[in-house]
C-alpha positions as a Python dict, from the first residue, in 0.01 Angstrom:
ca = {
    (1, 'M'): (0, 0, 0),
    (2, 'A'): (276, -120, 233),
    (3, 'D'): (484, -273, -47),
    (4, 'A'): (575, 59, -210),
    (5, 'Q'): (952, 26, -260),
    (6, 'L'): (1206, 260, -411),
    (7, 'P'): (1451, 98, -652),
    (8, 'D'): (1791, -9, -518),
    (9, 'Y'): (1984, 312, -442),
    (10, 'D'): (2304, 222, -628),
    (11, 'T'): (2109, 101, -932),
    (12, 'F'): (1916, 428, -959),
    (13, 'D'): (2229, 635, -894),
    (14, 'F'): (2409, 446, -1173),
    (15, 'F'): (2108, 504, -1401),
    (16, 'L'): (2142, 881, -1343),
    (17, 'H'): (2512, 873, -1432),
    (18, 'Q'): (2445, 658, -1740),
    (19, 'N'): (2216, 937, -1856),
    (20, 'D'): (2483, 1204, -1795),
    (21, 'L'): (2296, 1357, -1500),
    (22, 'T'): (2534, 1495, -1239),
    (23, 'C'): (2292, 1472, -945),
    (24, 'T'): (2258, 1183, -701),
    (25, 'A'): (1961, 960, -626),
    (26, 'A'): (1951, 1121, -280),
    (27, 'E'): (1913, 1470, -431),
    (28, 'I'): (1625, 1362, -657),
    (29, 'H'): (1447, 1205, -360),
    (30, 'G'): (1521, 1507, -140),
    (31, 'V'): (1360, 1747, -388),
    (32, 'I'): (1053, 1525, -425),
    (33, 'C'): (1015, 1495, -47),
    (34, 'G'): (1060, 1869, -2),
    (35, 'C'): (784, 1940, -256),
    (36, 'L'): (541, 1688, -108),
    (37, 'C'): (614, 1782, 255),
    (38, 'A'): (564, 2154, 189),
    (39, 'G'): (211, 2095, 60),
    (40, 'M'): (250, 2075, -317),
    (41, 'P'): (-65, 1899, -441),
    (42, 'Y'): (17, 1543, -548),
    (43, 'Q'): (-136, 1590, -894),
    (44, 'Q'): (69, 1903, -963),
    (45, 'A'): (375, 1843, -1180),
    (46, 'K'): (582, 2138, -1055),
    (47, 'W'): (811, 1894, -871),
    (48, 'R'): (975, 1822, -1209),
    (49, 'K'): (1057, 2191, -1245),
    (50, 'F'): (1223, 2194, -901),
    (51, 'I'): (1427, 1881, -981),
    (52, 'S'): (1540, 2052, -1300),
    (53, 'E'): (1629, 2380, -1123),
    (54, 'F'): (1783, 2250, -801),
    (55, 'V'): (1978, 1941, -904),
    (56, 'L'): (1991, 1913, -1285),
    (57, 'Q'): (2110, 2265, -1372),
    (58, 'D'): (1807, 2283, -1606),
    (59, 'A'): (1930, 1983, -1811),
    (60, 'E'): (1664, 1823, -2031),
    (61, 'V'): (1570, 1466, -1951),
    (62, 'D'): (1436, 1211, -2196),
    (63, 'D'): (1110, 1020, -2151),
    (64, 'R'): (1280, 716, -1996),
    (65, 'V'): (1441, 930, -1724),
    (66, 'A'): (1116, 1122, -1672),
    (67, 'E'): (932, 793, -1625),
    (68, 'K'): (1187, 681, -1362),
    (69, 'F'): (1143, 1012, -1181),
    (70, 'R'): (764, 964, -1189),
    (71, 'E'): (804, 618, -1033),
    (72, 'I'): (1021, 761, -753),
    (73, 'Y'): (762, 1036, -701),
    (74, 'Q'): (471, 791, -678),
    (75, 'V'): (647, 552, -440),
    (76, 'T'): (767, 839, -219),
    (77, 'Y'): (414, 976, -191),
    (78, 'Q'): (278, 631, -105),
    (79, 'Q'): (545, 587, 163),
    (80, 'L'): (471, 928, 315),
    (81, 'M'): (102, 835, 327),
    (82, 'E'): (168, 505, 510),
    (83, 'P'): (27, 516, 865),
    (84, 'D'): (312, 296, 997),
    (85, 'F'): (591, 556, 947),
    (86, 'S'): (769, 320, 706),
    (87, 'F'): (901, 612, 499),
    (88, 'Q'): (1281, 609, 470),
    (89, 'I'): (1530, 865, 347),
    (90, 'Y'): (1679, 737, 20),
    (91, 'L'): (2041, 649, 105),
    (92, 'P'): (2279, 367, 7),
    (93, 'T'): (2214, 61, 222),
    (94, 'S'): (2539, -124, 149),
    (95, 'E'): (2754, -196, 455),
    (96, 'D'): (3075, -104, 271),
    (97, 'V'): (2985, 263, 218),
    (98, 'P'): (3217, 460, 452),
    (99, 'L'): (3044, 664, 724),
    (100, 'N'): (3170, 1001, 598),
    (101, 'E'): (3037, 916, 249),
    (102, 'K'): (2696, 823, 396),
    (103, 'A'): (2699, 1151, 589),
    (104, 'Q'): (2782, 1344, 271),
    (105, 'I'): (2494, 1175, 83),
    (106, 'L'): (2257, 1249, 374),
    (107, 'L'): (2355, 1617, 354),
    (108, 'E'): (2296, 1616, -24),
    (109, 'W'): (1947, 1477, 42),
    (110, 'L'): (1891, 1738, 313),
    (111, 'A'): (2009, 2033, 100),
    (112, 'A'): (1772, 1926, -179),
    (113, 'F'): (1485, 1882, 70),
    (114, 'I'): (1544, 2225, 229),
    (115, 'S'): (1562, 2401, -110),
    (116, 'A'): (1243, 2241, -245),
    (117, 'F'): (1051, 2277, 82),
    (118, 'G'): (1144, 2646, 109),
    (119, 'A'): (1052, 2715, -254),
    (120, 'V'): (712, 2545, -226),
    (121, 'V'): (606, 2672, 117),
    (122, 'G'): (725, 3026, 38),
    (123, 'E'): (559, 3307, 231),
    (124, 'Q'): (318, 3066, 401),
    (125, 'F'): (607, 2955, 624),
    (126, 'S'): (518, 3205, 898),
    (127, 'A'): (169, 3049, 921),
    (128, 'V'): (305, 2695, 961),
    (129, 'D'): (280, 2525, 1301),
    (130, 'K'): (556, 2650, 1537),
    (131, 'E'): (689, 2297, 1599),
    (132, 'V'): (729, 2239, 1225),
    (133, 'R'): (902, 2577, 1179),
    (134, 'E'): (1148, 2497, 1459),
    (135, 'A'): (1216, 2148, 1323),
    (136, 'Y'): (1279, 2293, 975),
    (137, 'Q'): (1527, 2540, 1128),
    (138, 'D'): (1697, 2241, 1295),
    (139, 'L'): (1731, 2078, 953),
    (140, 'I'): (1904, 2391, 823),
    (141, 'S'): (2149, 2372, 1116),
    (142, 'I'): (2208, 1999, 1058),
    (143, 'S'): (2281, 2070, 691),
    (144, 'Q'): (2594, 2260, 805),
    (145, 'M'): (2740, 1962, 994),
    (146, 'D'): (3088, 1833, 922),
    (147, 'T'): (3091, 1506, 728),
    (148, 'E'): (3454, 1421, 810),
    (149, 'M'): (3407, 1157, 1078),
    (150, 'E'): (3600, 853, 1181),
    (151, 'E'): (3442, 508, 1163),
    (152, 'T'): (3372, 477, 1535),
    (153, 'E'): (3075, 323, 1713),
    (154, 'E'): (3001, 661, 1868),
    (155, 'N'): (2996, 839, 1531),
    (156, 'L'): (2782, 565, 1378),
    (157, 'I'): (2524, 603, 1658),
    (158, 'A'): (2530, 983, 1616),
    (159, 'F'): (2477, 945, 1239),
    (160, 'E'): (2181, 710, 1296),
    (161, 'E'): (2026, 953, 1546),
    (162, 'V'): (2062, 1249, 1308),
    (163, 'S'): (1918, 1042, 1020),
    (164, 'E'): (1622, 939, 1233),
    (165, 'Y'): (1558, 1299, 1341),
    (166, 'I'): (1558, 1409, 975),
    (167, 'R'): (1324, 1121, 883),
    (168, 'M'): (1078, 1203, 1163),
    (169, 'T'): (1091, 1576, 1081),
    (170, 'T'): (1012, 1492, 718),
    (171, 'L'): (708, 1290, 830),
    (172, 'M'): (601, 1570, 1065),
    (173, 'C'): (618, 1825, 780),
    (174, 'F'): (412, 1596, 556),
    (175, 'A'): (157, 1534, 834),
    (176, 'E'): (116, 1909, 881),
    (177, 'L'): (128, 2034, 521),
    (178, 'G'): (115, 1740, 279),
    (179, 'D'): (-164, 1660, 35),
    (180, 'H'): (-357, 1379, 206),
    (181, 'N'): (-647, 1381, -40),
    (182, 'S'): (-498, 1220, -350),
    (183, 'Q'): (-478, 864, -218),
    (184, 'Q'): (-785, 674, -329),
    (185, 'A'): (-858, 306, -266),
    (186, 'G'): (-660, 205, -573),
    (187, 'G'): (-354, 414, -491),
    (188, 'P'): (-267, 760, -619),
    (189, 'A'): (-364, 857, -969),
    (190, 'K'): (-78, 915, -1207),
    (191, 'P'): (62, 1267, -1167),
    (192, 'T'): (53, 1465, -1486),
    (193, 'L'): (374, 1571, -1659),
    (194, 'H'): (404, 1881, -1869),
}
């Protein structure tokens, strides 16, 4: 299903703020990716609990917001399952977003990913493939990087390289631990919500 597309970043981010949610679109996506890449079964609804704990400070969400989250979850899973590595980290695509702001949003995504991944994989981490463990440790190191950077060509290239490394590490984690059994011919079944 190569046409699985996340909604426009700014539109979804605005939707969150309209609903008085203090998190960003990147954080929601980061938590979902962390859950899926650490091996949470696709049909399991615990990802909602992690979104609530890690980025919503346990705020209640109404059915409309929950439905939007479910859509993001489904599309993200479909993208991770794509054999062409088309999965992308959910960041603003507008050219006018300053580089240090993009870097800050990338780190918000990464912090959410690391938290959810760690919570889901838990004590099984020591049994995970060594390459995946090392890459995950790299992500933790990257999450400490300074986001104050000038708008130079060099910094832009460095940002793109770091983003690509994070993207490929995400795909590697999903390849190693993700639930590859839920995708049927007609696409994934609807995950249940509790």
